[in-house]
Tab-separated table of C-alpha atoms and ligand atoms in Angstrom:
chain	number	residue	atom	x	y	z
R	723	MET	CA	202.366	20.085	75.441
R	724	ARG	CA	202.393	21.807	72.042
R	725	VAL	CA	205.181	23.633	70.872
R	726	ASP	CA	205.459	25.533	67.430
R	727	ILE	CA	208.598	27.203	66.727
R	728	ILE	CA	209.147	29.756	63.609
R	729	THR	CA	212.561	30.028	62.164
R	730	ILE	CA	214.355	30.663	58.917
R	731	PHE	CA	216.818	27.706	60.020
R	732	PRO	CA	214.341	24.851	60.719
R	733	GLU	CA	217.684	22.680	60.637
R	734	TYR	CA	218.893	23.653	63.779
R	735	PHE	CA	216.290	22.031	65.158
R	736	GLY	CA	217.211	18.563	64.459
R	737	PRO	CA	218.724	17.873	67.841
R	738	LEU	CA	214.789	17.926	69.125
R	739	ASP	CA	214.514	14.046	67.449
R	740	LEU	CA	217.336	13.088	70.011
R	741	SER	CA	217.569	11.675	73.406
R	742	LEU	CA	215.148	12.390	75.860
R	743	ILE	CA	213.108	15.137	74.064
R	744	GLY	CA	212.893	12.658	71.072
R	745	ARG	CA	211.637	10.159	73.372
R	746	ALA	CA	209.221	12.684	74.709
R	747	ARG	CA	207.587	13.572	71.234
R	748	ALA	CA	207.760	9.704	70.148
R	749	ALA	CA	205.504	9.070	73.537
R	750	GLY	CA	203.518	11.711	72.668
R	751	LEU	CA	204.240	13.485	75.705
R	752	LEU	CA	205.224	16.644	73.418
R	753	ASP	CA	203.980	17.613	69.886
R	754	ILE	CA	206.635	19.854	68.402
R	755	ALA	CA	206.238	21.638	64.840
R	756	VAL	CA	208.929	23.769	63.262
R	757	HIS	CA	207.748	26.443	60.487
R	758	ASP	CA	209.930	27.933	58.148
R	759	LEU	CA	209.239	31.668	58.369
R	760	ARG	CA	209.592	31.842	54.162
R	761	THR	CA	206.587	29.754	54.132
R	762	TRP	CA	204.764	33.041	54.687
R	763	THR	CA	206.782	35.236	52.119
R	764	HIS	CA	205.245	35.888	48.758
R	765	ASP	CA	208.296	37.772	46.324
R	766	VAL	CA	210.281	35.986	44.628
R	767	HIS	CA	213.294	36.482	46.874
R	768	ARG	CA	211.364	35.423	49.829
R	769	THR	CA	212.719	38.268	51.557
R	770	VAL	CA	212.246	38.172	55.542
R	771	ASP	CA	214.142	41.330	56.637
R	772	ASP	CA	214.523	45.341	55.721
R	773	THR	CA	216.719	48.454	56.880
R	774	PRO	CA	215.829	49.645	59.829
R	775	TYR	CA	213.521	52.712	60.261
R	776	GLY	CA	215.789	55.510	62.001
R	777	GLY	CA	218.839	54.177	60.464
R	778	GLY	CA	221.659	52.174	62.205
R	779	PRO	CA	223.568	49.051	61.376
R	780	GLY	CA	222.063	45.518	60.488
R	781	MET	CA	218.295	44.898	59.428
R	782	VAL	CA	215.024	44.087	61.188
R	783	MET	CA	212.485	41.333	60.302
R	784	ARG	CA	209.679	42.477	58.389
R	785	PRO	CA	206.286	42.517	59.999
R	786	GLU	CA	204.119	40.634	57.572
R	787	PRO	CA	205.408	37.019	57.238
R	788	TRP	CA	205.451	36.985	60.937
R	789	GLY	CA	201.973	38.120	61.190
R	790	GLU	CA	200.708	35.630	58.488
R	791	ALA	CA	202.567	32.789	60.865
R	792	LEU	CA	201.035	33.595	63.682
R	793	ASP	CA	197.668	34.069	62.240
R	794	ALA	CA	197.770	30.209	60.702
R	795	LEU	CA	199.417	28.642	63.956
R	796	VAL	CA	197.323	30.658	66.558
R	797	PRO	CA	193.410	30.950	66.067
R	798	ALA	CA	192.218	34.510	66.448
R	799	PRO	CA	190.624	34.720	69.769
R	800	ALA	CA	186.896	35.640	69.882
R	801	VAL	CA	187.699	37.830	72.593
R	802	ALA	CA	190.936	40.012	72.915
R	803	ALA	CA	193.247	38.415	75.433
R	804	GLY	CA	194.891	40.216	78.191
R	805	GLY	CA	197.706	41.588	76.280
R	806	SER	CA	201.876	41.463	76.790
R	807	ASP	CA	202.494	39.562	79.879
R	808	PRO	CA	206.327	39.990	80.269
R	809	ASP	CA	206.606	38.608	83.862
R	810	LEU	CA	204.284	35.213	83.179
R	811	ALA	CA	202.047	36.556	86.228
R	812	GLY	CA	199.297	34.783	83.949
R	813	ALA	CA	196.416	37.112	85.356
R	814	GLY	CA	193.450	37.538	83.517
R	815	GLU	CA	193.937	36.262	80.058
R	816	ALA	CA	191.294	33.273	79.487
R	817	ALA	CA	190.554	34.304	75.965
R	818	SER	CA	188.489	31.771	74.287
R	819	ALA	CA	189.837	30.542	70.898
R	820	GLY	CA	187.759	30.929	67.951
R	821	ALA	CA	187.287	28.967	64.571
R	822	GLY	CA	190.508	28.192	62.875
R	823	ASN	CA	191.844	31.059	60.159
R	824	ALA	CA	192.352	30.033	56.768
R	825	GLU	CA	195.905	28.566	55.772
R	826	PRO	CA	197.852	31.531	53.654
R	827	ALA	CA	198.534	30.853	50.041
R	828	GLY	CA	201.669	28.549	50.325
R	829	ALA	CA	201.412	27.498	53.738
R	830	GLY	CA	202.085	24.129	52.844
R	831	GLY	CA	204.391	23.400	55.504
R	832	ALA	CA	202.729	24.692	58.437
R	833	GLU	CA	200.766	22.311	60.808
R	834	PRO	CA	196.741	23.619	61.471
R	835	ALA	CA	196.450	24.766	64.896
R	836	GLY	CA	193.872	22.338	65.496
R	837	ALA	CA	194.487	21.777	69.284
R	838	ASP	CA	193.436	25.404	70.019
R	839	GLY	CA	189.720	24.648	70.193
R	840	ALA	CA	187.362	27.179	71.930
R	841	GLY	CA	187.554	27.699	75.461
R	842	ALA	CA	191.111	26.203	75.686
R	843	ALA	CA	193.947	28.197	77.225
R	844	PRO	CA	195.475	30.589	74.488
R	845	ALA	CA	198.751	30.044	72.984
R	846	ARG	CA	201.985	31.784	75.070
R	847	LEU	CA	204.244	33.584	72.260
R	848	VAL	CA	208.062	33.402	73.303
R	849	VAL	CA	210.467	35.442	71.649
R	850	PRO	CA	214.349	35.200	72.777
R	851	THR	CA	215.755	38.206	72.663
R	852	PRO	CA	218.974	39.567	74.699
R	853	ALA	CA	216.398	42.417	75.232
R	854	GLY	CA	214.256	40.168	77.236
R	855	GLU	CA	213.508	39.314	80.574
R	856	ARG	CA	215.847	36.717	82.374
R	857	PHE	CA	214.948	32.865	81.783
R	858	THR	CA	215.505	31.141	85.149
R	859	GLN	CA	214.686	27.871	86.315
R	860	ALA	CA	211.378	29.517	87.724
R	861	MET	CA	210.200	30.927	84.104
R	862	ALA	CA	210.876	27.461	82.875
R	863	ASN	CA	208.569	26.024	85.753
R	864	ARG	CA	205.799	28.492	84.843
R	865	LEU	CA	206.428	28.144	81.130
R	866	ALA	CA	206.005	23.992	81.816
R	867	GLY	CA	202.510	24.503	82.862
R	868	GLU	CA	201.370	26.452	79.442
R	869	ARG	CA	199.490	24.016	77.071
R	870	HIS	CA	200.698	25.532	73.999
R	871	LEU	CA	203.752	27.431	72.904
R	872	VAL	CA	205.062	29.670	69.823
R	873	PHE	CA	208.705	30.592	69.655
R	874	ALA	CA	209.511	33.195	67.583
R	875	CYS	CA	213.291	32.903	66.418
R	876	GLY	CA	214.662	36.504	65.171
R	877	ARG	CA	217.896	37.005	63.160
R	878	TYR	CA	219.588	40.181	62.689
R	879	GLU	CA	218.715	43.027	64.922
R	880	GLY	CA	215.351	41.473	65.751
R	881	ILE	CA	211.506	41.499	64.332
R	882	ASP	CA	209.360	44.502	64.006
R	883	GLN	CA	207.980	45.461	67.419
R	884	ARG	CA	204.935	46.007	66.038
R	885	VAL	CA	204.746	41.997	65.310
R	886	LEU	CA	204.923	41.454	69.172
R	887	ASP	CA	202.149	44.549	70.059
R	888	HIS	CA	199.776	42.966	67.691
R	889	ALA	CA	200.193	39.472	69.148
R	890	ALA	CA	199.949	40.742	72.435
R	891	THR	CA	196.238	41.959	71.594
R	892	ARG	CA	195.195	38.003	71.447
R	893	MET	CA	197.706	36.423	73.308
R	894	PRO	CA	200.194	36.460	76.486
R	895	VAL	CA	203.564	37.591	74.797
R	896	SER	CA	207.098	36.851	76.606
R	897	GLU	CA	210.506	38.616	75.547
R	898	VAL	CA	213.041	36.128	77.078
R	899	SER	CA	217.032	36.339	77.518
R	900	LEU	CA	218.853	33.771	78.483
R	901	GLY	CA	221.634	35.979	79.729
R	902	ASP	CA	223.728	39.041	79.326
R	903	TYR	CA	225.515	38.112	76.021
R	904	VAL	CA	224.393	38.454	72.206
R	905	LEU	CA	223.770	35.095	70.016
R	906	PHE	CA	223.316	35.551	66.325
R	907	GLY	CA	219.471	34.345	66.819
R	908	GLY	CA	216.780	33.030	69.032
R	909	GLU	CA	217.299	29.279	67.736
R	910	VAL	CA	219.830	28.342	70.250
R	911	ALA	CA	217.939	29.570	72.595
R	912	VAL	CA	214.838	27.931	72.057
R	913	LEU	CA	216.926	24.899	72.109
R	914	VAL	CA	217.926	25.738	75.639
R	915	MET	CA	214.819	26.796	76.716
R	916	LEU	CA	212.758	23.700	75.144
R	917	GLU	CA	215.410	21.621	77.071
R	918	ALA	CA	214.798	23.446	80.657
R	919	ILE	CA	210.972	23.125	79.785
R	920	THR	CA	210.229	19.717	78.604
R	921	ARG	CA	212.137	18.249	81.134
R	922	LEU	CA	209.439	19.082	83.799
R	923	LEU	CA	206.588	17.841	82.140
R	924	PRO	CA	205.058	14.632	83.688
R	925	GLY	CA	206.893	11.644	82.162
R	926	VAL	CA	209.763	13.098	80.335
R	927	LEU	CA	212.289	12.556	83.017
R	928	GLY	CA	212.194	8.824	84.261
R	929	ASN	CA	213.096	9.756	87.886
R	930	ALA	CA	211.114	12.905	89.192
R	931	GLU	CA	213.332	13.033	92.376
R	932	SER	CA	216.354	14.067	90.427
R	933	LEU	CA	214.157	17.428	89.584
R	934	ALA	CA	214.047	17.947	93.495
R	935	ASP	CA	217.558	18.242	94.758
R	936	GLU	CA	219.074	19.719	91.196
R	937	SER	CA	220.926	22.990	91.049
R	938	HIS	CA	218.356	25.835	91.555
R	939	ALA	CA	215.631	23.738	92.467
R	940	HIS	CA	215.952	24.999	95.868
R	941	GLY	CA	218.264	28.252	94.942
R	942	LEU	CA	221.317	26.658	95.907
R	943	LEU	CA	223.732	25.285	93.660
R	944	GLU	CA	223.838	21.269	93.841
R	945	ALA	CA	226.309	19.297	95.844
R	946	PRO	CA	229.124	17.325	93.476
R	947	GLY	CA	228.835	13.979	92.653
R	948	TYR	CA	230.404	10.867	92.615
R	949	THR	CA	230.719	7.373	91.210
R	950	LYS	CA	232.657	3.793	91.168
R	951	PRO	CA	235.114	3.838	90.944
R	952	ALA	CA	235.810	4.692	94.794
R	953	ARG	CA	239.601	5.720	94.297
R	954	TRP	CA	240.739	7.213	90.565
R	955	ARG	CA	244.001	8.453	89.703
R	956	GLY	CA	244.835	8.675	93.376
R	957	LEU	CA	241.512	10.899	94.267
R	958	ASP	CA	239.332	9.218	96.744
R	959	VAL	CA	235.516	9.854	97.297
R	960	PRO	CA	234.359	11.614	100.501
R	961	ASP	CA	234.238	8.666	103.140
R	962	VAL	CA	230.699	9.861	104.135
R	963	LEU	CA	229.434	9.005	100.966
R	964	ARG	CA	230.372	5.343	101.425
R	965	SER	CA	229.360	5.555	105.268
R	966	GLY	CA	225.752	4.513	104.619
R	967	ASP	CA	224.677	7.225	107.048
R	968	HIS	CA	221.623	8.946	105.533
R	969	ALA	CA	221.518	11.730	107.239
R	970	ARG	CA	225.158	12.540	107.380
R	971	ILE	CA	225.283	12.405	103.763
R	972	ALA	CA	222.147	14.791	103.244
R	973	ARG	CA	223.889	17.252	105.734
R	974	TRP	CA	227.250	16.758	103.958
R	975	ARG	CA	225.478	17.677	100.682
R	976	ARG	CA	223.764	20.621	102.130
R	977	ASP	CA	227.042	21.802	103.449
R	978	GLN	CA	228.610	21.464	100.008
R	979	ALA	CA	225.888	23.379	98.205
R	980	LEU	CA	225.726	26.065	100.434
R	981	LEU	CA	230.113	26.311	99.959
R	982	ARG	CA	229.585	26.135	96.543
R	983	THR	CA	227.032	28.649	96.407
R	984	ALA	CA	228.582	31.169	98.580
R	985	ARG	CA	232.088	30.841	96.514
R	986	ARG	CA	230.504	30.630	92.867
R	987	ARG	CA	226.987	32.447	93.326
R	988	PRO	CA	226.734	34.789	96.084
R	989	ASP	CA	223.757	36.454	94.445
R	990	LEU	CA	221.719	33.158	95.062
R	991	LEU	CA	222.881	32.512	98.253
R	992	ALA	CA	221.639	36.350	99.088
R	993	ARG	CA	218.096	35.717	98.080
R	994	ALA	CA	218.285	31.970	99.766
R	995	VAL	CA	219.171	33.467	102.913
R	996	ALA	CA	215.847	33.946	104.440
R	997	GLU	CA	215.589	29.995	104.629
R	998	LEU	CA	218.912	29.109	106.072
R	999	ASP	CA	218.860	27.582	109.543
R	1000	ASP	CA	221.633	28.318	112.089
R	1001	ARG	CA	223.349	25.257	111.347
R	1002	ASP	CA	223.177	26.413	107.755
R	1003	LEU	CA	224.874	30.013	108.815
R	1004	ALA	CA	227.210	27.933	111.204
R	1005	VAL	CA	228.608	26.164	108.360
R	1006	LEU	CA	229.113	29.072	106.327
R	1007	ALA	CA	230.329	31.305	109.118
R	1008	GLY	CA	232.933	28.484	109.842
R	1009	ALA	CA	234.167	28.623	106.074
R	1010	GLY	CA	234.438	32.449	106.357
R	1011	PHE	CA	231.574	33.396	105.088
R	1012	ARG	CA	229.648	36.247	107.060
R	1013	ILE	CA	226.181	36.213	106.232
R	1014	GLU	CA	223.828	38.790	107.402
R	1015	GLN	CA	220.106	37.416	108.127
R	1016	PRO	CA	217.553	39.994	107.845
R	1017	ASP	CA	215.850	41.066	111.066
R	1018	MET	CA	212.075	40.153	110.390
R	1019	ALA	CA	211.319	42.162	113.490
R	1020	LYS	CA	212.338	45.378	111.841
P	1394	LIG	CL1	217.288	34.440	74.121
P	1394	LIG	N1	218.362	35.576	71.915
P	1394	LIG	C1	219.604	36.234	71.362
P	1394	LIG	N2	219.613	36.454	70.202
P	1394	LIG	N3	220.343	36.579	72.094
P	1394	LIG	C2	220.657	36.269	72.971
P	1394	LIG	C3	219.647	35.556	73.897
P	1394	LIG	C4	218.599	35.211	73.431
P	1394	LIG	N4	219.767	35.535	75.207
P	1394	LIG	C5	220.931	35.991	75.504
P	1394	LIG	N5	221.567	36.586	74.181
């Protein structure tokens, strides 16, 4: 997967050299380039923001540097792409990429977008913003299937909307939020999203089985984990986990996942309810959770 990140704080992305993402990059599974937005400014102060039209507090990021950055990193398509695609439905956006753009003057730090050959899937622009669609495991799964992601990190009160509207004429665009709180800017959000996405790429995680059982993989939270010693500070590992009875262990883990989800995330349980069997419902009822199963006959 090819990833370009555009930011006014490239230093935020130092951690991408570390741990499993760093290893995936070194192994060639992941090609990440970080670009300083100010590369595409032309005034002495390298200005990236200005006051908002219509008034109000804060500053908005000017469109010109963003336009030049996206021109440099994503070749203009020969045919217009499908447009804005916030739900990642992915319908009808097979635009073929045209010949490469000329690099703007002063774009020395930019990586050429050489991988975007004719016929390749277009890059997807991902813009982190608290006004975006909610980032979930399902969205991470979809984004992990993309060939090329371009992240545009906004600061201040965000990026001039025309940058996104113009980009949407040539590539799919997703405005994405991590949750219902406000960050200073998109940089940390991109680190979060990249970690969720890249660990799903083939070869990045050593043990693909650990992807199957983890929290959110099946719409339930994961059961608690334990390791040696069997007794620590007077606390014992649950006997069942030391029984060697794999069917009992699997059943215990599912029960724990159900009960945890019912207590901590009733919203998730409500969505998973169609997949619960009678045994699941009995376990929940035994713990005092009354779960209404939808009546399929209605
Ligand atoms: Cl993705 N960006 C910013 N700036 N703030 C956020 C967010 C993203 N998600 C939640 N708050």
